[in-house]
């Protein structure tokens, strides 16, 4: 599921080796692996989290940032769009400051803010010239707050 | 005698009191993700007033007319909302970038992520938490803060004694009775039996920590309680039973540890510990001891 997720944005092999613990993927190191092996208990988390499987794939901010360096499939939202998106809402065309080149309907895009900080990802559902809803929210970092409930 | 009066009498015997404390909201900037300069500028641009906390390396008091725990800057992991006194134990532990560090009761992750920050995401941290709900908070905060050198285990920290690993440094921020400065219902909830039970649990954790520490390794023991059974008396028990010595804590904040507790004379070494009375430090109640194994 991790590789499928990355392929929606780029064909580059940006994560070569990873481990899976339950439903989550992690980037780890030999040093960390060797230390983990000294404990006779399965870890719950190890190294850098890349994402977690669920109804939709939940990427980590780390993974989104890594993908961003290799894809044009991204948009930048303005301050209002940023706030709406991290509250779990969709992105409207009037809130988009910039589109990556070649984005079309049904593409998955990473949503960033004016500072190029990753906020999550979604799917283009309408022509990008539209002022109405154009990106359906699939995952946003407001998830950090919703997890705590 | 009501419970509040009972504790007030205890605190008076220890040289303390109970006062109305208006704790300032404080945070720690995450230098793994942003510099102090950029952080101050960014937070100012969204209407947050920051004041550097002079006894902390990365701490600020923060004033804002919105929730600091629900904005993009928080979600990006640029800071951790963390009480000022609670930022001291990791700073006092002062891990090196090559250390293997154990955080024994790690959730929700304030101190784990601070240790990783001091270690510049190098070395290795083992963070342990037994409670499944609190474990999720720990995992979430480790992810949000961009931590890369941490392994998290869901287990009782005492179980690690069965493993083959010894640690250079250990933080034992022990589960404790808490204190009135951060909990307005504290006096209604706490009694001396609960405090004694908590002290016994802490002794077991201290024993495990010392077993898991390398020779010459450093243990920082901290609690957010004012009760001497969980603090100075536990440290005395440790001095009596293990090959350890106390080290001076390099901080001007807080009083010396108590050496006379309700008539019981404790080792003068315990003066090296730090005790935070809220009415003196304007922080939550807190206690810190720095221990070296020999």
Coordinates of N, CA, C and O in Angstrom, one line a residue, chain A residues 24 27 31-33 35-36 38-49 59-62 65 79 82-83 86 113 115 117-119 139 141-145 147-149, chain B residues 33 42 45-46 69-76 78 97 100 123-124 126 133 135-137 139-144 147-155 160 162-165:
Chain A
X24 N 1.5 -0.1 10.2 CA 2.3 1.1 9.9 C 3.6 0.7 9.2 O 4.2 -0.3 9.5
X27 N 10.8 3.7 8.3 CA 12.1 3.7 7.8 C 13.0 3.6 9.0 O 12.9 4.3 9.9
X31 N 21.4 0.1 13.0 CA 21.7 0.4 14.4 C 20.4 0.3 15.2 O 20.4 -0.4 16.3
X32 N 19.3 0.8 14.7 CA 18.0 0.8 15.5 C 17.5 -0.7 15.5 O 17.1 -1.2 16.5
X33 N 17.6 -1.3 14.3 CA 17.2 -2.7 14.2 C 17.9 -3.6 15.2 O 17.3 -4.5 15.9
X35 N 19.3 -2.8 18.0 CA 18.9 -2.4 19.4 C 17.6 -3.0 19.7 O 17.3 -3.5 20.8
X36 N 16.7 -2.9 18.7 CA 15.3 -3.5 18.9 C 15.4 -5.0 19.2 O 14.7 -5.5 20.0
X38 N 17.4 -6.6 20.8 CA 17.9 -6.9 22.2 C 16.7 -7.0 23.1 O 16.8 -7.5 24.2
X39 N 15.5 -6.5 22.7 CA 14.3 -6.5 23.6 C 13.4 -7.6 23.0 O 13.1 -7.6 21.9
X40 N 13.0 -8.5 23.9 CA 12.1 -9.6 23.4 C 10.7 -9.2 23.4 O 9.8 -9.9 23.8
X41 N 10.4 -8.0 22.9 CA 9.0 -7.6 22.7 C 8.9 -6.9 21.4 O 9.9 -6.2 20.9
X42 N 7.8 -7.0 20.7 CA 7.6 -6.4 19.4 C 7.5 -4.9 19.6 O 6.7 -4.4 20.5
X43 N 8.2 -4.1 18.9 CA 8.1 -2.6 19.0 C 6.7 -2.1 18.5 O 6.1 -2.8 17.6
X44 N 6.3 -1.0 19.0 CA 5.1 -0.4 18.5 C 5.4 0.7 17.4 O 4.5 1.1 16.7
X45 N 6.6 1.1 17.4 CA 7.1 2.2 16.6 C 8.6 2.1 16.5 O 9.2 1.9 17.5
X46 N 9.1 2.4 15.3 CA 10.6 2.2 15.2 C 11.1 3.2 14.1 O 10.8 3.0 12.9
X47 N 11.9 4.1 14.5 CA 12.6 5.0 13.5 C 11.6 6.1 13.0 O 11.0 6.8 13.8
X48 N 11.5 6.2 11.7 CA 10.7 7.2 11.1 C 9.4 6.6 10.5 O 9.5 5.7 9.7
X49 N 8.3 7.1 11.0 CA 7.1 6.6 10.4 C 6.8 7.1 9.0 O 7.0 8.3 8.8
X59 N -0.4 9.0 5.2 CA 1.0 9.3 5.1 C 1.5 10.1 6.3 O 0.7 10.9 6.8
X60 N 2.8 10.0 6.6 CA 3.3 10.9 7.6 C 3.7 12.2 6.9 O 3.9 12.2 5.7
X61 N 3.9 13.2 7.7 CA 4.4 14.5 7.2 C 5.8 14.3 6.5 O 6.1 14.8 5.4
X62 N 6.6 13.4 7.1 CA 7.9 13.1 6.6 C 7.8 12.6 5.1 O 8.5 13.0 4.2
X65 N 6.6 15.2 2.6 CA 7.6 16.2 2.3 C 8.6 15.5 1.3 O 9.1 16.1 0.4
X79 N -4.2 31.0 3.2 CA -4.4 30.9 4.7 C -5.8 30.3 5.0 O -5.9 29.4 5.9
X82 N -5.9 26.7 3.9 CA -5.1 25.9 4.8 C -5.9 25.5 6.0 O -6.0 24.3 6.4
X83 N -6.6 26.5 6.6 CA -7.3 26.3 7.8 C -8.5 25.3 7.6 O -8.7 24.4 8.3
X86 N -7.1 21.7 7.1 CA -6.6 20.9 8.3 C -7.8 20.7 9.3 O -7.7 19.9 10.2
X113 N 0.7 24.7 2.0 CA 0.2 26.0 2.3 C 1.2 27.0 1.6 O 2.0 26.6 0.8
X115 N 3.7 28.5 2.7 CA 5.1 28.3 3.0 C 5.6 26.9 2.5 O 6.7 26.5 2.9
X117 N 4.6 24.0 3.3 CA 4.5 23.0 4.3 C 3.3 22.1 3.9 O 2.2 22.5 3.5
X118 N 3.6 20.8 4.0 CA 2.6 19.8 3.6 C 1.5 19.7 4.7 O 1.7 19.6 5.9
X119 N 0.2 19.7 4.1 CA -0.9 19.7 5.0 C -1.7 18.4 4.8 O -2.6 18.1 5.7
X139 N -6.8 13.1 3.3 CA -6.0 13.0 4.6 C -5.4 14.4 4.9 O -4.9 15.0 3.9
X141 N -3.4 16.9 8.2 CA -2.6 16.8 9.4 C -3.4 17.1 10.7 O -3.0 16.9 11.8
X142 N -4.7 17.6 10.5 CA -5.6 17.8 11.6 C -5.9 16.4 12.2 O -6.4 16.4 13.4
X143 N -5.5 15.4 11.5 CA -5.6 14.0 12.1 C -4.9 13.9 13.4 O -5.3 13.1 14.3
X144 N -3.8 14.6 13.6 CA -3.1 14.6 14.9 C -4.0 14.9 16.0 O -3.9 14.4 17.1
X145 N -4.9 15.9 15.8 CA -5.9 16.3 16.8 C -7.0 15.3 17.0 O -7.5 14.9 18.0
X147 N -7.0 12.1 16.3 CA -6.6 10.9 17.0 C -6.7 10.9 18.5 O -6.9 9.9 19.1
X148 N -6.6 12.1 19.1 CA -6.6 12.2 20.5 C -7.9 12.1 21.1 O -8.1 12.0 22.3
X149 N -9.0 12.2 20.3 CA -10.4 12.2 20.8 C -10.8 10.8 21.3 O -10.3 9.8 20.8
Chain B
X33 N 13.1 21.1 13.7 CA 12.3 21.5 12.6 C 12.4 23.0 12.3 O 12.0 23.4 11.1
X42 N 7.6 33.7 13.1 CA 6.4 33.0 12.6 C 5.3 33.2 13.6 O 4.1 33.5 13.2
X45 N 3.9 36.6 13.7 CA 3.1 37.0 12.6 C 1.6 36.5 12.7 O 0.7 37.0 12.0
X46 N 1.4 35.5 13.6 CA 0.0 35.0 13.8 C -0.5 35.5 15.1 O -1.6 35.1 15.6
X69 N -2.9 24.7 20.7 CA -2.8 23.3 20.4 C -3.6 22.9 19.2 O -3.8 21.7 19.0
X70 N -4.0 23.8 18.4 CA -4.9 23.5 17.2 C -4.6 24.4 16.0 O -5.5 24.7 15.3
X71 N -3.4 24.7 15.8 CA -3.0 25.5 14.6 C -2.0 24.8 13.8 O -1.3 23.9 14.3
X72 N -1.8 25.3 12.6 CA -0.9 24.6 11.6 C 0.5 24.5 12.2 O 1.2 23.4 12.1
X73 N 1.0 25.6 12.8 CA 2.3 25.6 13.4 C 2.5 24.5 14.4 O 3.6 23.9 14.5
X74 N 1.5 24.2 15.2 CA 1.5 23.1 16.2 C 1.6 21.7 15.4 O 2.4 20.9 15.7
X75 N 0.7 21.6 14.4 CA 0.5 20.3 13.7 C 1.8 20.0 12.9 O 2.2 18.9 12.7
X76 N 2.5 21.1 12.5 CA 3.8 20.9 11.8 C 4.9 20.5 12.7 O 6.0 20.2 12.3
X78 N 6.4 22.4 15.1 CA 7.3 23.4 15.4 C 7.5 23.6 16.9 O 8.5 24.2 17.4
X97 N 24.9 12.6 21.6 CA 24.4 12.1 20.3 C 24.7 10.6 20.1 O 24.2 10.0 19.2
X100 N 22.7 5.6 24.2 CA 21.4 4.8 24.1 C 20.7 5.2 25.4 O 21.2 5.1 26.5
X123 N 22.0 8.9 18.0 CA 21.9 7.9 19.1 C 20.6 7.2 19.0 O 19.9 7.1 18.0
X124 N 20.2 6.6 20.1 CA 18.9 5.8 20.2 C 18.2 6.1 21.5 O 18.8 6.1 22.5
X126 N 14.9 4.5 23.6 CA 13.9 3.6 23.8 C 12.8 4.2 24.7 O 13.2 4.6 25.8
X133 N -3.8 3.7 25.5 CA -4.4 5.0 25.0 C -3.2 6.0 25.1 O -3.1 6.8 24.1
X135 N -0.1 5.4 24.9 CA 0.8 5.0 23.8 C 0.5 5.6 22.5 O 1.4 6.1 21.8
X136 N -0.8 5.7 22.2 CA -1.2 6.4 20.9 C -0.7 7.9 20.9 O -0.3 8.4 19.9
X137 N -0.9 8.5 22.1 CA -0.5 9.9 22.2 C 1.1 10.0 22.0 O 1.5 11.0 21.3
X139 N 3.0 8.0 20.3 CA 3.4 7.7 18.9 C 3.0 9.0 18.0 O 3.8 9.4 17.2
X140 N 1.9 9.5 18.3 CA 1.4 10.7 17.6 C 2.4 11.9 17.7 O 2.8 12.6 16.8
X141 N 2.8 12.1 19.0 CA 3.8 13.2 19.2 C 5.2 13.0 18.7 O 5.8 13.9 18.2
X142 N 5.6 11.7 18.7 CA 6.9 11.4 18.2 C 6.9 11.7 16.6 O 7.8 12.2 16.1
X143 N 5.8 11.3 16.0 CA 5.6 11.6 14.6 C 5.5 13.1 14.3 O 6.3 13.6 13.4
X144 N 4.7 13.7 15.0 CA 4.5 15.2 14.8 C 5.8 16.0 14.9 O 6.0 16.9 14.1
X147 N 10.6 13.0 15.0 CA 11.6 12.2 15.7 C 12.0 11.0 14.8 O 11.1 10.3 14.3
X148 N 13.3 10.7 14.8 CA 13.8 9.7 13.9 C 14.6 8.6 14.6 O 15.0 7.6 14.0
X149 N 15.0 8.8 15.9 CA 15.9 7.9 16.6 C 15.2 7.1 17.7 O 15.9 6.7 18.6
X150 N 13.9 7.0 17.6 CA 13.2 6.4 18.8 C 12.5 5.1 18.4 O 11.9 4.9 17.4
X151 N 12.6 4.2 19.4 CA 11.9 2.9 19.3 C 10.9 2.9 20.5 O 11.3 3.2 21.6
X152 N 9.6 2.6 20.2 CA 8.6 2.7 21.2 C 8.1 1.3 21.5 O 7.8 0.5 20.6
X153 N 8.1 0.9 22.8 CA 7.6 -0.4 23.2 C 6.3 -0.2 24.1 O 6.4 0.7 24.9
X154 N 5.3 -1.0 23.8 CA 4.2 -1.1 24.8 C 4.5 -2.2 25.8 O 4.2 -3.4 25.5
X155 N 5.0 -1.8 26.9 CA 5.3 -2.7 28.0 C 5.5 -2.0 29.3 O 5.6 -0.7 29.3
X160 N 11.8 -4.7 31.0 CA 13.1 -4.5 30.2 C 14.3 -5.2 30.9 O 15.3 -5.4 30.3
X162 N 14.6 -8.0 31.7 CA 14.8 -9.4 31.1 C 15.6 -9.3 29.9 O 16.1 -10.3 29.3
X163 N 15.8 -8.1 29.3 CA 16.5 -7.9 28.0 C 18.0 -7.9 28.2 O 18.5 -7.9 29.3
X164 N 18.7 -7.7 27.1 CA 20.2 -7.7 27.1 C 20.8 -6.3 27.0 O 21.9 -6.2 26.7
X165 N 19.9 -5.3 27.1 CA 20.4 -4.0 26.9 C 20.6 -3.2 28.2 O 19.9 -3.3 29.1

